[in-house]
mmCIF file of N, CA and C in Angstrom:
data_model
loop_
_atom_site.group_PDB
_atom_site.id
_atom_site.type_symbol
_atom_site.label_atom_id
_atom_site.label_comp_id
_atom_site.label_asym_id
_atom_site.label_seq_id
_atom_site.Cartn_x
_atom_site.Cartn_y
_atom_site.Cartn_z
ATOM 1 N N MET A 1 0.837 -1.174 0.000
ATOM 2 C CA MET A 1 0.000 0.000 0.000
ATOM 3 C C MET A 1 0.888 1.247 0.000
ATOM 4 N N MET A 2 0.490 2.274 -0.805
ATOM 5 C CA MET A 2 1.286 3.501 -0.888
ATOM 6 C C MET A 2 1.138 4.327 0.379
ATOM 7 N N GLU A 3 2.232 4.947 0.742
ATOM 8 C CA GLU A 3 2.234 5.813 1.913
ATOM 9 C C GLU A 3 1.702 7.194 1.519
ATOM 10 N N TYR A 4 0.908 7.798 2.361
ATOM 11 C CA TYR A 4 0.327 9.112 2.107
ATOM 12 C C TYR A 4 1.400 10.180 2.263
ATOM 13 N N ASN A 5 1.553 11.002 1.272
ATOM 14 C CA ASN A 5 2.537 12.075 1.294
ATOM 15 C C ASN A 5 1.791 13.399 1.188
ATOM 16 N N SER A 6 1.640 14.100 2.306
ATOM 17 C CA SER A 6 0.831 15.326 2.325
ATOM 18 C C SER A 6 1.434 16.431 1.460
ATOM 19 N N THR A 7 2.747 16.530 1.367
ATOM 20 C CA THR A 7 3.369 17.552 0.530
ATOM 21 C C THR A 7 3.028 17.309 -0.931
ATOM 22 N N HIS A 8 3.132 16.061 -1.361
ATOM 23 C CA HIS A 8 2.802 15.714 -2.741
ATOM 24 C C HIS A 8 1.353 16.058 -3.045
ATOM 25 N N CYS A 9 0.454 15.773 -2.123
ATOM 26 C CA CYS A 9 -0.962 16.061 -2.335
ATOM 27 C C CYS A 9 -1.222 17.556 -2.418
ATOM 28 N N ARG A 10 -0.565 18.342 -1.589
ATOM 29 C CA ARG A 10 -0.765 19.790 -1.636
ATOM 30 C C ARG A 10 -0.326 20.357 -2.982
ATOM 31 N N ILE A 11 0.789 19.916 -3.472
ATOM 32 C CA ILE A 11 1.269 20.388 -4.774
ATOM 33 C C ILE A 11 0.306 19.943 -5.861
ATOM 34 N N ASN A 12 -0.106 18.704 -5.804
ATOM 35 C CA ASN A 12 -1.011 18.173 -6.805
ATOM 36 C C ASN A 12 -2.341 18.922 -6.789
ATOM 37 N N ILE A 13 -2.896 19.172 -5.609
ATOM 38 C CA ILE A 13 -4.157 19.893 -5.502
ATOM 39 C C ILE A 13 -3.984 21.324 -5.990
ATOM 40 N N SER A 14 -2.879 21.947 -5.655
ATOM 41 C CA SER A 14 -2.612 23.309 -6.110
ATOM 42 C C SER A 14 -2.534 23.369 -7.632
ATOM 43 N N THR A 15 -1.849 22.422 -8.223
ATOM 44 C CA THR A 15 -1.739 22.365 -9.680
ATOM 45 C C THR A 15 -3.100 22.138 -10.308
ATOM 46 N N GLN A 16 -3.866 21.225 -9.732
ATOM 47 C CA GLN A 16 -5.199 20.959 -10.264
ATOM 48 C C GLN A 16 -6.087 22.185 -10.146
ATOM 49 N N LEU A 17 -6.013 22.895 -9.037
ATOM 50 C CA LEU A 17 -6.817 24.100 -8.847
ATOM 51 C C LEU A 17 -6.426 25.163 -9.869
ATOM 52 N N HIS A 18 -5.133 25.321 -10.105
ATOM 53 C CA HIS A 18 -4.665 26.291 -11.098
ATOM 54 C C HIS A 18 -5.206 25.929 -12.480
ATOM 55 N N TYR A 19 -5.099 24.671 -12.861
ATOM 56 C CA TYR A 19 -5.601 24.218 -14.159
ATOM 57 C C TYR A 19 -7.110 24.431 -14.240
ATOM 58 N N PHE A 20 -7.811 24.059 -13.188
ATOM 59 C CA PHE A 20 -9.259 24.194 -13.108
ATOM 60 C C PHE A 20 -9.677 25.647 -13.326
ATOM 61 N N LEU A 21 -9.043 26.580 -12.628
ATOM 62 C CA LEU A 21 -9.388 27.995 -12.754
ATOM 63 C C LEU A 21 -9.020 28.544 -14.129
ATOM 64 N N THR A 22 -7.911 28.085 -14.687
ATOM 65 C CA THR A 22 -7.500 28.527 -16.019
ATOM 66 C C THR A 22 -8.515 28.100 -17.063
ATOM 67 N N VAL A 23 -8.936 26.840 -17.012
ATOM 68 C CA VAL A 23 -9.925 26.345 -17.974
ATOM 69 C C VAL A 23 -11.237 27.104 -17.820
ATOM 70 N N CYS A 24 -11.676 27.316 -16.582
ATOM 71 C CA CYS A 24 -12.912 28.073 -16.349
ATOM 72 C C CYS A 24 -12.813 29.472 -16.944
ATOM 73 N N PHE A 25 -11.669 30.115 -16.753
ATOM 74 C CA PHE A 25 -11.475 31.459 -17.286
ATOM 75 C C PHE A 25 -11.522 31.452 -18.810
ATOM 76 N N TYR A 26 -10.819 30.508 -19.441
ATOM 77 C CA TYR A 26 -10.818 30.442 -20.902
ATOM 78 C C TYR A 26 -12.218 30.211 -21.446
ATOM 79 N N VAL A 27 -12.953 29.290 -20.854
ATOM 80 C CA VAL A 27 -14.310 29.021 -21.327
ATOM 81 C C VAL A 27 -15.175 30.268 -21.161
ATOM 82 N N TYR A 28 -15.043 30.948 -20.033
ATOM 83 C CA TYR A 28 -15.811 32.171 -19.805
ATOM 84 C C TYR A 28 -15.471 33.226 -20.862
ATOM 85 N N MET A 29 -14.194 33.421 -21.131
ATOM 86 C CA MET A 29 -13.788 34.437 -22.106
ATOM 87 C C MET A 29 -14.259 34.080 -23.511
ATOM 88 N N ILE A 30 -14.245 32.808 -23.849
ATOM 89 C CA ILE A 30 -14.751 32.394 -25.156
ATOM 90 C C ILE A 30 -16.235 32.726 -25.249
ATOM 91 N N CYS A 31 -16.970 32.487 -24.169
ATOM 92 C CA CYS A 31 -18.399 32.832 -24.144
ATOM 93 C C CYS A 31 -18.603 34.326 -24.370
ATOM 94 N N VAL A 32 -17.782 35.140 -23.742
ATOM 95 C CA VAL A 32 -17.897 36.595 -23.889
ATOM 96 C C VAL A 32 -17.683 36.997 -25.343
ATOM 97 N N VAL A 33 -16.651 36.459 -25.974
ATOM 98 C CA VAL A 33 -16.360 36.810 -27.362
ATOM 99 C C VAL A 33 -17.448 36.271 -28.286
ATOM 100 N N ALA A 34 -17.939 35.056 -28.028
ATOM 101 C CA ALA A 34 -19.026 34.498 -28.837
ATOM 102 C C ALA A 34 -20.273 35.374 -28.724
ATOM 103 N N CYS A 35 -20.563 35.852 -27.535
ATOM 104 C CA CYS A 35 -21.713 36.754 -27.338
ATOM 105 C C CYS A 35 -21.526 38.046 -28.118
ATOM 106 N N TYR A 36 -20.291 38.530 -28.166
ATOM 107 C CA TYR A 36 -20.000 39.738 -28.939
ATOM 108 C C TYR A 36 -20.344 39.511 -30.412
ATOM 109 N N PHE A 37 -19.867 38.401 -30.974
ATOM 110 C CA PHE A 37 -20.181 38.084 -32.364
ATOM 111 C C PHE A 37 -21.678 37.877 -32.543
ATOM 112 N N LEU A 38 -22.306 37.242 -31.575
ATOM 113 C CA LEU A 38 -23.735 36.969 -31.651
ATOM 114 C C LEU A 38 -24.533 38.266 -31.746
ATOM 115 N N SER A 39 -24.060 39.319 -31.113
ATOM 116 C CA SER A 39 -24.771 40.597 -31.170
ATOM 117 C C SER A 39 -24.747 41.200 -32.575
ATOM 118 N N TYR A 40 -23.808 40.769 -33.414
ATOM 119 C CA TYR A 40 -23.710 41.259 -34.788
ATOM 120 C C TYR A 40 -24.251 40.265 -35.810
ATOM 121 N N GLN A 41 -24.834 39.181 -35.360
ATOM 122 C CA GLN A 41 -25.190 38.089 -36.258
ATOM 123 C C GLN A 41 -26.150 38.490 -37.368
ATOM 124 N N GLU A 42 -27.028 39.480 -37.149
ATOM 125 C CA GLU A 42 -28.001 39.828 -38.173
ATOM 126 C C GLU A 42 -27.336 40.334 -39.449
ATOM 127 N N SER A 43 -26.138 40.891 -39.326
ATOM 128 C CA SER A 43 -25.468 41.432 -40.499
ATOM 129 C C SER A 43 -24.614 40.392 -41.226
ATOM 130 N N PHE A 44 -24.511 39.183 -40.690
ATOM 131 C CA PHE A 44 -23.727 38.139 -41.343
ATOM 132 C C PHE A 44 -24.634 37.318 -42.248
ATOM 133 N N ASP A 45 -24.232 37.183 -43.498
ATOM 134 C CA ASP A 45 -25.022 36.400 -44.440
ATOM 135 C C ASP A 45 -24.182 35.220 -44.908
ATOM 136 N N CYS A 46 -23.877 34.325 -43.993
ATOM 137 C CA CYS A 46 -23.090 33.151 -44.356
ATOM 138 C C CYS A 46 -23.635 31.941 -43.612
ATOM 139 N N ARG A 47 -23.268 30.771 -44.111
ATOM 140 C CA ARG A 47 -23.673 29.525 -43.471
ATOM 141 C C ARG A 47 -22.398 28.802 -43.051
ATOM 142 N N LEU A 48 -22.445 28.229 -41.859
ATOM 143 C CA LEU A 48 -21.249 27.635 -41.268
ATOM 144 C C LEU A 48 -21.541 26.213 -40.816
ATOM 145 N N TYR A 49 -20.550 25.333 -40.974
ATOM 146 C CA TYR A 49 -20.690 23.969 -40.467
ATOM 147 C C TYR A 49 -20.825 24.052 -38.953
ATOM 148 N N THR A 50 -21.872 23.424 -38.419
ATOM 149 C CA THR A 50 -22.207 23.611 -37.011
ATOM 150 C C THR A 50 -22.387 22.281 -36.291
ATOM 151 N N PRO A 51 -21.375 21.844 -35.541
ATOM 152 C CA PRO A 51 -21.536 20.650 -34.706
ATOM 153 C C PRO A 51 -22.542 20.929 -33.587
ATOM 154 N N THR A 52 -23.057 19.871 -32.992
ATOM 155 C CA THR A 52 -24.034 20.003 -31.913
ATOM 156 C C THR A 52 -23.383 19.687 -30.567
ATOM 157 N N LEU A 53 -24.139 19.896 -29.509
ATOM 158 C CA LEU A 53 -23.666 19.525 -28.177
ATOM 159 C C LEU A 53 -23.402 18.024 -28.112
ATOM 160 N N ALA A 54 -24.270 17.232 -28.747
ATOM 161 C CA ALA A 54 -24.056 15.773 -28.784
ATOM 162 C C ALA A 54 -22.745 15.438 -29.491
ATOM 163 N N ASP A 55 -22.419 16.178 -30.559
ATOM 164 C CA ASP A 55 -21.138 15.972 -31.249
ATOM 165 C C ASP A 55 -19.979 16.271 -30.304
ATOM 166 N N TYR A 56 -20.091 17.364 -29.546
ATOM 167 C CA TYR A 56 -19.025 17.713 -28.607
ATOM 168 C C TYR A 56 -18.862 16.642 -27.536
ATOM 169 N N GLN A 57 -19.971 16.141 -27.020
ATOM 170 C CA GLN A 57 -19.906 15.135 -25.959
ATOM 171 C C GLN A 57 -19.255 13.849 -26.450
ATOM 172 N N LYS A 58 -19.430 13.522 -27.733
ATOM 173 C CA LYS A 58 -18.820 12.318 -28.305
ATOM 174 C C LYS A 58 -17.391 12.586 -28.785
ATOM 175 N N CYS A 59 -17.182 13.709 -29.418
ATOM 176 C CA CYS A 59 -15.896 14.024 -30.057
ATOM 177 C C CYS A 59 -15.483 15.464 -29.742
ATOM 178 N N PRO A 60 -15.039 15.723 -28.522
ATOM 179 C CA PRO A 60 -14.742 17.110 -28.150
ATOM 180 C C PRO A 60 -13.651 17.768 -28.990
ATOM 181 N N THR A 61 -12.615 17.040 -29.304
ATOM 182 C CA THR A 61 -11.509 17.652 -30.040
ATOM 183 C C THR A 61 -11.924 18.064 -31.443
ATOM 184 N N SER A 62 -12.510 17.143 -32.207
ATOM 185 C CA SER A 62 -12.885 17.487 -33.581
ATOM 186 C C SER A 62 -13.971 18.559 -33.605
ATOM 187 N N THR A 63 -14.834 18.571 -32.599
ATOM 188 C CA THR A 63 -15.870 19.604 -32.526
ATOM 189 C C THR A 63 -15.245 20.977 -32.301
ATOM 190 N N LEU A 64 -14.307 21.074 -31.365
ATOM 191 C CA LEU A 64 -13.649 22.363 -31.116
ATOM 192 C C LEU A 64 -12.813 22.802 -32.313
ATOM 193 N N ILE A 65 -12.171 21.848 -32.984
ATOM 194 C CA ILE A 65 -11.405 22.182 -34.190
ATOM 195 C C ILE A 65 -12.339 22.750 -35.250
ATOM 196 N N CYS A 66 -13.500 22.124 -35.413
ATOM 197 C CA CYS A 66 -14.476 22.607 -36.391
ATOM 198 C C CYS A 66 -14.931 24.020 -36.045
ATOM 199 N N PHE A 67 -15.285 24.246 -34.788
ATOM 200 C CA PHE A 67 -15.706 25.590 -34.389
ATOM 201 C C PHE A 67 -14.591 26.605 -34.615
ATOM 202 N N GLU A 68 -13.364 26.223 -34.304
ATOM 203 C CA GLU A 68 -12.239 27.140 -34.483
ATOM 204 C C GLU A 68 -12.077 27.500 -35.961
ATOM 205 N N LYS A 69 -12.177 26.514 -36.856
ATOM 206 C CA LYS A 69 -12.064 26.778 -38.294
ATOM 207 C C LYS A 69 -13.206 27.667 -38.781
ATOM 208 N N GLU A 70 -14.415 27.354 -38.325
ATOM 209 C CA GLU A 70 -15.573 28.111 -38.786
ATOM 210 C C GLU A 70 -15.601 29.525 -38.206
ATOM 211 N N VAL A 71 -15.046 29.716 -37.022
ATOM 212 C CA VAL A 71 -14.923 31.078 -36.477
ATOM 213 C C VAL A 71 -14.027 31.908 -37.393
ATOM 214 N N ASN A 72 -12.971 31.307 -37.919
ATOM 215 C CA ASN A 72 -12.107 32.024 -38.864
ATOM 216 C C ASN A 72 -12.891 32.434 -40.107
ATOM 217 N N VAL A 73 -13.766 31.536 -40.596
ATOM 218 C CA VAL A 73 -14.623 31.869 -41.740
ATOM 219 C C VAL A 73 -15.542 33.031 -41.370
ATOM 220 N N LEU A 74 -16.124 32.957 -40.187
ATOM 221 C CA LEU A 74 -17.028 34.011 -39.726
ATOM 222 C C LEU A 74 -16.313 35.356 -39.634
ATOM 223 N N VAL A 75 -15.097 35.345 -39.135
ATOM 224 C CA VAL A 75 -14.317 36.583 -39.037
ATOM 225 C C VAL A 75 -14.060 37.146 -40.432
ATOM 226 N N LEU A 76 -13.709 36.284 -41.392
ATOM 227 C CA LEU A 76 -13.483 36.748 -42.766
ATOM 228 C C LEU A 76 -14.762 37.309 -43.371
ATOM 229 N N GLU A 77 -15.880 36.619 -43.137
ATOM 230 C CA GLU A 77 -17.168 37.068 -43.669
ATOM 231 C C GLU A 77 -17.624 38.377 -43.040
ATOM 232 N N SER A 78 -17.259 38.597 -41.787
ATOM 233 C CA SER A 78 -17.733 39.789 -41.081
ATOM 234 C C SER A 78 -17.051 41.058 -41.575
ATOM 235 N N GLY A 79 -15.875 40.921 -42.171
ATOM 236 C CA GLY A 79 -15.159 42.083 -42.684
ATOM 237 C C GLY A 79 -14.925 43.117 -41.611
ATOM 238 N N ASN A 80 -15.339 44.347 -41.861
ATOM 239 C CA ASN A 80 -15.155 45.443 -40.907
ATOM 240 C C ASN A 80 -16.328 45.590 -39.947
ATOM 241 N N LYS A 81 -17.234 44.634 -39.923
ATOM 242 C CA LYS A 81 -18.425 44.755 -39.086
ATOM 243 C C LYS A 81 -18.149 44.462 -37.626
ATOM 244 N N SER A 82 -17.004 43.871 -37.330
ATOM 245 C CA SER A 82 -16.681 43.577 -35.931
ATOM 246 C C SER A 82 -15.340 44.210 -35.578
ATOM 247 N N SER A 83 -15.144 44.409 -34.316
ATOM 248 C CA SER A 83 -13.927 45.053 -33.831
ATOM 249 C C SER A 83 -12.708 44.187 -34.107
ATOM 250 N N PRO A 84 -11.614 44.770 -34.625
ATOM 251 C CA PRO A 84 -10.401 43.985 -34.870
ATOM 252 C C PRO A 84 -9.788 43.448 -33.586
ATOM 253 N N ILE A 85 -10.137 44.036 -32.449
ATOM 254 C CA ILE A 85 -9.609 43.551 -31.171
ATOM 255 C C ILE A 85 -10.072 42.125 -30.907
ATOM 256 N N TYR A 86 -11.318 41.812 -31.264
ATOM 257 C CA TYR A 86 -11.896 40.516 -30.947
ATOM 258 C C TYR A 86 -11.613 39.448 -31.994
ATOM 259 N N LYS A 87 -11.174 39.825 -33.176
ATOM 260 C CA LYS A 87 -11.037 38.863 -34.263
ATOM 261 C C LYS A 87 -10.203 37.640 -33.906
ATOM 262 N N PRO A 88 -8.982 37.796 -33.412
ATOM 263 C CA PRO A 88 -8.187 36.593 -33.151
ATOM 264 C C PRO A 88 -8.504 35.906 -31.827
ATOM 265 N N LYS A 89 -9.145 36.591 -30.892
ATOM 266 C CA LYS A 89 -9.281 36.049 -29.541
ATOM 267 C C LYS A 89 -10.106 34.776 -29.480
ATOM 268 N N LEU A 90 -11.237 34.737 -30.157
ATOM 269 C CA LEU A 90 -12.089 33.554 -30.086
ATOM 270 C C LEU A 90 -11.368 32.353 -30.676
ATOM 271 N N SER A 91 -10.731 32.533 -31.814
ATOM 272 C CA SER A 91 -9.992 31.443 -32.444
ATOM 273 C C SER A 91 -8.842 30.962 -31.565
ATOM 274 N N ILE A 92 -8.088 31.888 -30.998
ATOM 275 C CA ILE A 92 -6.948 31.524 -30.146
ATOM 276 C C ILE A 92 -7.416 30.773 -28.910
ATOM 277 N N ARG A 93 -8.471 31.243 -28.292
ATOM 278 C CA ARG A 93 -8.948 30.591 -27.068
ATOM 279 C C ARG A 93 -9.553 29.228 -27.362
ATOM 280 N N LEU A 94 -10.220 29.096 -28.504
ATOM 281 C CA LEU A 94 -10.719 27.766 -28.866
ATOM 282 C C LEU A 94 -9.550 26.807 -29.066
ATOM 283 N N LYS A 95 -8.488 27.276 -29.737
ATOM 284 C CA LYS A 95 -7.308 26.430 -29.935
ATOM 285 C C LYS A 95 -6.713 25.996 -28.605
ATOM 286 N N SER A 96 -6.761 26.870 -27.604
ATOM 287 C CA SER A 96 -6.178 26.532 -26.304
ATOM 288 C C SER A 96 -6.931 25.401 -25.611
ATOM 289 N N LEU A 97 -8.188 25.192 -25.968
ATOM 290 C CA LEU A 97 -8.974 24.114 -25.364
ATOM 291 C C LEU A 97 -8.780 22.774 -26.072
ATOM 292 N N ILE A 98 -8.172 22.802 -27.253
ATOM 293 C CA ILE A 98 -7.996 21.584 -28.048
ATOM 294 C C ILE A 98 -6.696 20.923 -27.616
ATOM 295 N N LYS A 99 -6.802 19.887 -26.809
ATOM 296 C CA LYS A 99 -5.597 19.261 -26.270
ATOM 297 C C LYS A 99 -5.536 17.763 -26.513
ATOM 298 N N GLN A 100 -6.618 17.066 -26.280
ATOM 299 C CA GLN A 100 -6.571 15.615 -26.328
ATOM 300 C C GLN A 100 -6.791 15.092 -27.745
ATOM 301 N N LYS A 101 -6.373 13.855 -27.928
ATOM 302 C CA LYS A 101 -6.576 13.187 -29.208
ATOM 303 C C LYS A 101 -7.800 12.303 -29.084
ATOM 304 N N GLU A 102 -8.379 11.959 -30.193
ATOM 305 C CA GLU A 102 -9.547 11.084 -30.147
ATOM 306 C C GLU A 102 -9.520 10.109 -31.310
ATOM 307 N N GLY A 103 -10.461 9.190 -31.302
ATOM 308 C CA GLY A 103 -10.497 8.118 -32.280
ATOM 309 C C GLY A 103 -10.921 8.568 -33.667
ATOM 310 N N ALA A 104 -10.868 7.632 -34.588
ATOM 311 C CA ALA A 104 -11.165 7.909 -35.988
ATOM 312 C C ALA A 104 -12.660 7.967 -36.286
ATOM 313 N N ASN A 105 -13.518 7.712 -35.309
ATOM 314 C CA ASN A 105 -14.957 7.711 -35.552
ATOM 315 C C ASN A 105 -15.578 9.098 -35.511
ATOM 316 N N CYS A 106 -14.780 10.102 -35.349
ATOM 317 C CA CYS A 106 -15.306 11.461 -35.273
ATOM 318 C C CYS A 106 -15.365 12.070 -36.675
ATOM 319 N N PRO A 107 -16.470 12.761 -36.980
ATOM 320 C CA PRO A 107 -16.647 13.282 -38.340
ATOM 321 C C PRO A 107 -15.783 14.509 -38.623
ATOM 322 N N ASP A 108 -15.506 14.716 -39.904
ATOM 323 C CA ASP A 108 -14.849 15.947 -40.335
ATOM 324 C C ASP A 108 -15.828 17.101 -40.174
ATOM 325 N N CYS A 109 -15.305 18.280 -40.132
ATOM 326 C CA CYS A 109 -16.134 19.470 -39.947
ATOM 327 C C CYS A 109 -17.204 19.576 -41.042
ATOM 328 N N GLU A 110 -16.824 19.261 -42.256
ATOM 329 C CA GLU A 110 -17.730 19.397 -43.389
ATOM 330 C C GLU A 110 -18.890 18.406 -43.345
ATOM 331 N N ALA A 111 -18.832 17.427 -42.448
ATOM 332 C CA ALA A 111 -19.925 16.462 -42.311
ATOM 333 C C ALA A 111 -21.096 17.040 -41.515
ATOM 334 N N HIS A 112 -20.853 18.128 -40.802
ATOM 335 C CA HIS A 112 -21.916 18.745 -40.006
ATOM 336 C C HIS A 112 -22.810 19.602 -40.895
ATOM 337 N N ARG A 113 -24.043 19.787 -40.456
ATOM 338 C CA ARG A 113 -24.993 20.595 -41.221
ATOM 339 C C ARG A 113 -24.564 22.060 -41.223
ATOM 340 N N GLU A 114 -24.823 22.709 -42.336
ATOM 341 C CA GLU A 114 -24.560 24.142 -42.419
ATOM 342 C C GLU A 114 -25.728 24.892 -41.792
ATOM 343 N N ARG A 115 -25.380 25.869 -40.966
ATOM 344 C CA ARG A 115 -26.387 26.674 -40.267
ATOM 345 C C ARG A 115 -26.059 28.152 -40.459
ATOM 346 N N THR A 116 -27.016 28.978 -40.133
ATOM 347 C CA THR A 116 -26.786 30.424 -40.201
ATOM 348 C C THR A 116 -25.763 30.822 -39.142
ATOM 349 N N ALA A 117 -25.214 32.011 -39.294
ATOM 350 C CA ALA A 117 -24.248 32.513 -38.308
ATOM 351 C C ALA A 117 -24.880 32.575 -36.923
ATOM 352 N N LYS A 118 -26.139 32.985 -36.862
ATOM 353 C CA LYS A 118 -26.827 33.061 -35.569
ATOM 354 C C LYS A 118 -26.915 31.681 -34.924
ATOM 355 N N ASP A 119 -27.334 30.667 -35.695
ATOM 356 C CA ASP A 119 -27.429 29.304 -35.153
ATOM 357 C C ASP A 119 -26.058 28.773 -34.754
ATOM 358 N N PHE A 120 -25.046 29.054 -35.582
ATOM 359 C CA PHE A 120 -23.682 28.632 -35.286
ATOM 360 C C PHE A 120 -23.221 29.205 -33.948
ATOM 361 N N LEU A 121 -23.383 30.507 -33.771
ATOM 362 C CA LEU A 121 -22.921 31.165 -32.544
ATOM 363 C C LEU A 121 -23.749 30.756 -31.331
ATOM 364 N N THR A 122 -25.036 30.551 -31.530
ATOM 365 C CA THR A 122 -25.880 30.097 -30.424
ATOM 366 C C THR A 122 -25.466 28.700 -29.983
ATOM 367 N N THR A 123 -25.187 27.822 -30.950
ATOM 368 C CA THR A 123 -24.740 26.464 -30.625
ATOM 369 C C THR A 123 -23.382 26.496 -29.937
ATOM 370 N N LEU A 124 -22.466 27.306 -30.455
ATOM 371 C CA LEU A 124 -21.151 27.441 -29.823
ATOM 372 C C LEU A 124 -21.308 27.935 -28.390
ATOM 373 N N GLN A 125 -22.143 28.918 -28.187
ATOM 374 C CA GLN A 125 -22.355 29.434 -26.837
ATOM 375 C C GLN A 125 -22.940 28.350 -25.927
ATOM 376 N N THR A 126 -23.889 27.571 -26.427
ATOM 377 C CA THR A 126 -24.485 26.482 -25.644
ATOM 378 C C THR A 126 -23.431 25.466 -25.232
ATOM 379 N N ILE A 127 -22.563 25.084 -26.169
ATOM 380 C CA ILE A 127 -21.509 24.108 -25.876
ATOM 381 C C ILE A 127 -20.525 24.678 -24.860
ATOM 382 N N LEU A 128 -20.143 25.935 -25.014
ATOM 383 C CA LEU A 128 -19.204 26.551 -24.072
ATOM 384 C C LEU A 128 -19.810 26.663 -22.677
ATOM 385 N N GLU A 129 -21.080 26.999 -22.608
ATOM 386 C CA GLU A 129 -21.740 27.053 -21.304
ATOM 387 C C GLU A 129 -21.810 25.666 -20.676
ATOM 388 N N TRP A 130 -22.059 24.645 -21.501
ATOM 389 C CA TRP A 130 -22.091 23.268 -20.999
ATOM 390 C C TRP A 130 -20.703 22.867 -20.497
ATOM 391 N N MET A 131 -19.657 23.209 -21.275
ATOM 392 C CA MET A 131 -18.286 22.916 -20.856
ATOM 393 C C MET A 131 -17.985 23.593 -19.532
ATOM 394 N N ASN A 132 -18.388 24.846 -19.418
ATOM 395 C CA ASN A 132 -18.146 25.597 -18.196
ATOM 396 C C ASN A 132 -18.861 24.940 -17.020
ATOM 397 N N ASP A 133 -20.098 24.531 -17.229
ATOM 398 C CA ASP A 133 -20.866 23.880 -16.171
ATOM 399 C C ASP A 133 -20.219 22.560 -15.759
ATOM 400 N N GLN A 134 -19.764 21.784 -16.735
ATOM 401 C CA GLN A 134 -19.145 20.489 -16.441
ATOM 402 C C GLN A 134 -17.768 20.646 -15.812
ATOM 403 N N GLY A 135 -16.981 21.566 -16.357
ATOM 404 C CA GLY A 135 -15.598 21.705 -15.922
ATOM 405 C C GLY A 135 -15.397 22.577 -14.707
ATOM 406 N N CYS A 136 -16.354 23.409 -14.398
ATOM 407 C CA CYS A 136 -16.162 24.370 -13.315
ATOM 408 C C CYS A 136 -17.013 24.062 -12.095
ATOM 409 N N ARG A 137 -17.495 22.854 -12.007
ATOM 410 C CA ARG A 137 -18.176 22.449 -10.776
ATOM 411 C C ARG A 137 -17.136 22.268 -9.693
ATOM 412 N N LYS A 138 -17.532 22.542 -8.487
ATOM 413 C CA LYS A 138 -16.619 22.362 -7.362
ATOM 414 C C LYS A 138 -16.248 20.886 -7.280
ATOM 415 N N PRO A 139 -14.954 20.571 -7.258
ATOM 416 C CA PRO A 139 -14.542 19.168 -7.190
ATOM 417 C C PRO A 139 -15.105 18.502 -5.933
ATOM 418 N N SER A 140 -15.455 17.227 -6.084
ATOM 419 C CA SER A 140 -15.983 16.496 -4.929
ATOM 420 C C SER A 140 -14.870 16.250 -3.920
ATOM 421 N N SER A 141 -15.258 15.999 -2.700
ATOM 422 C CA SER A 141 -14.265 15.816 -1.632
ATOM 423 C C SER A 141 -13.759 14.386 -1.551
ATOM 424 N N HIS A 142 -14.145 13.539 -2.487
ATOM 425 C CA HIS A 142 -13.715 12.130 -2.459
ATOM 426 C C HIS A 142 -12.288 11.977 -2.895
#
């Protein structure tokens, strides 16, 4: 049986807390930027490949990659309609969440249905809020 090492646990818990807070912050900031784009959605006349929450739950990496690619399309389509300050932030923060690898059963971005910019951003916001809810719950004491 392993011996309990309180110093090791404190460092481990501290590292986990730091990671936990960082992920929560990134998800929150992505939501803020997505909401910003959503406020301009009426002026966007484009259709974007839009994964669903179910797609994210099955294939988180490919779903985030798809959203990141389509956000770049949205930024190009928006032209001067959105602030240049926000243009790279959503894409960069989405990339920061893409870490793990997954199996070959996940669809390519182009396999998802094309939706309006409003539907795309609403779905992205829903997924980010779900991620935030799942990832930012207070860890259990077990």
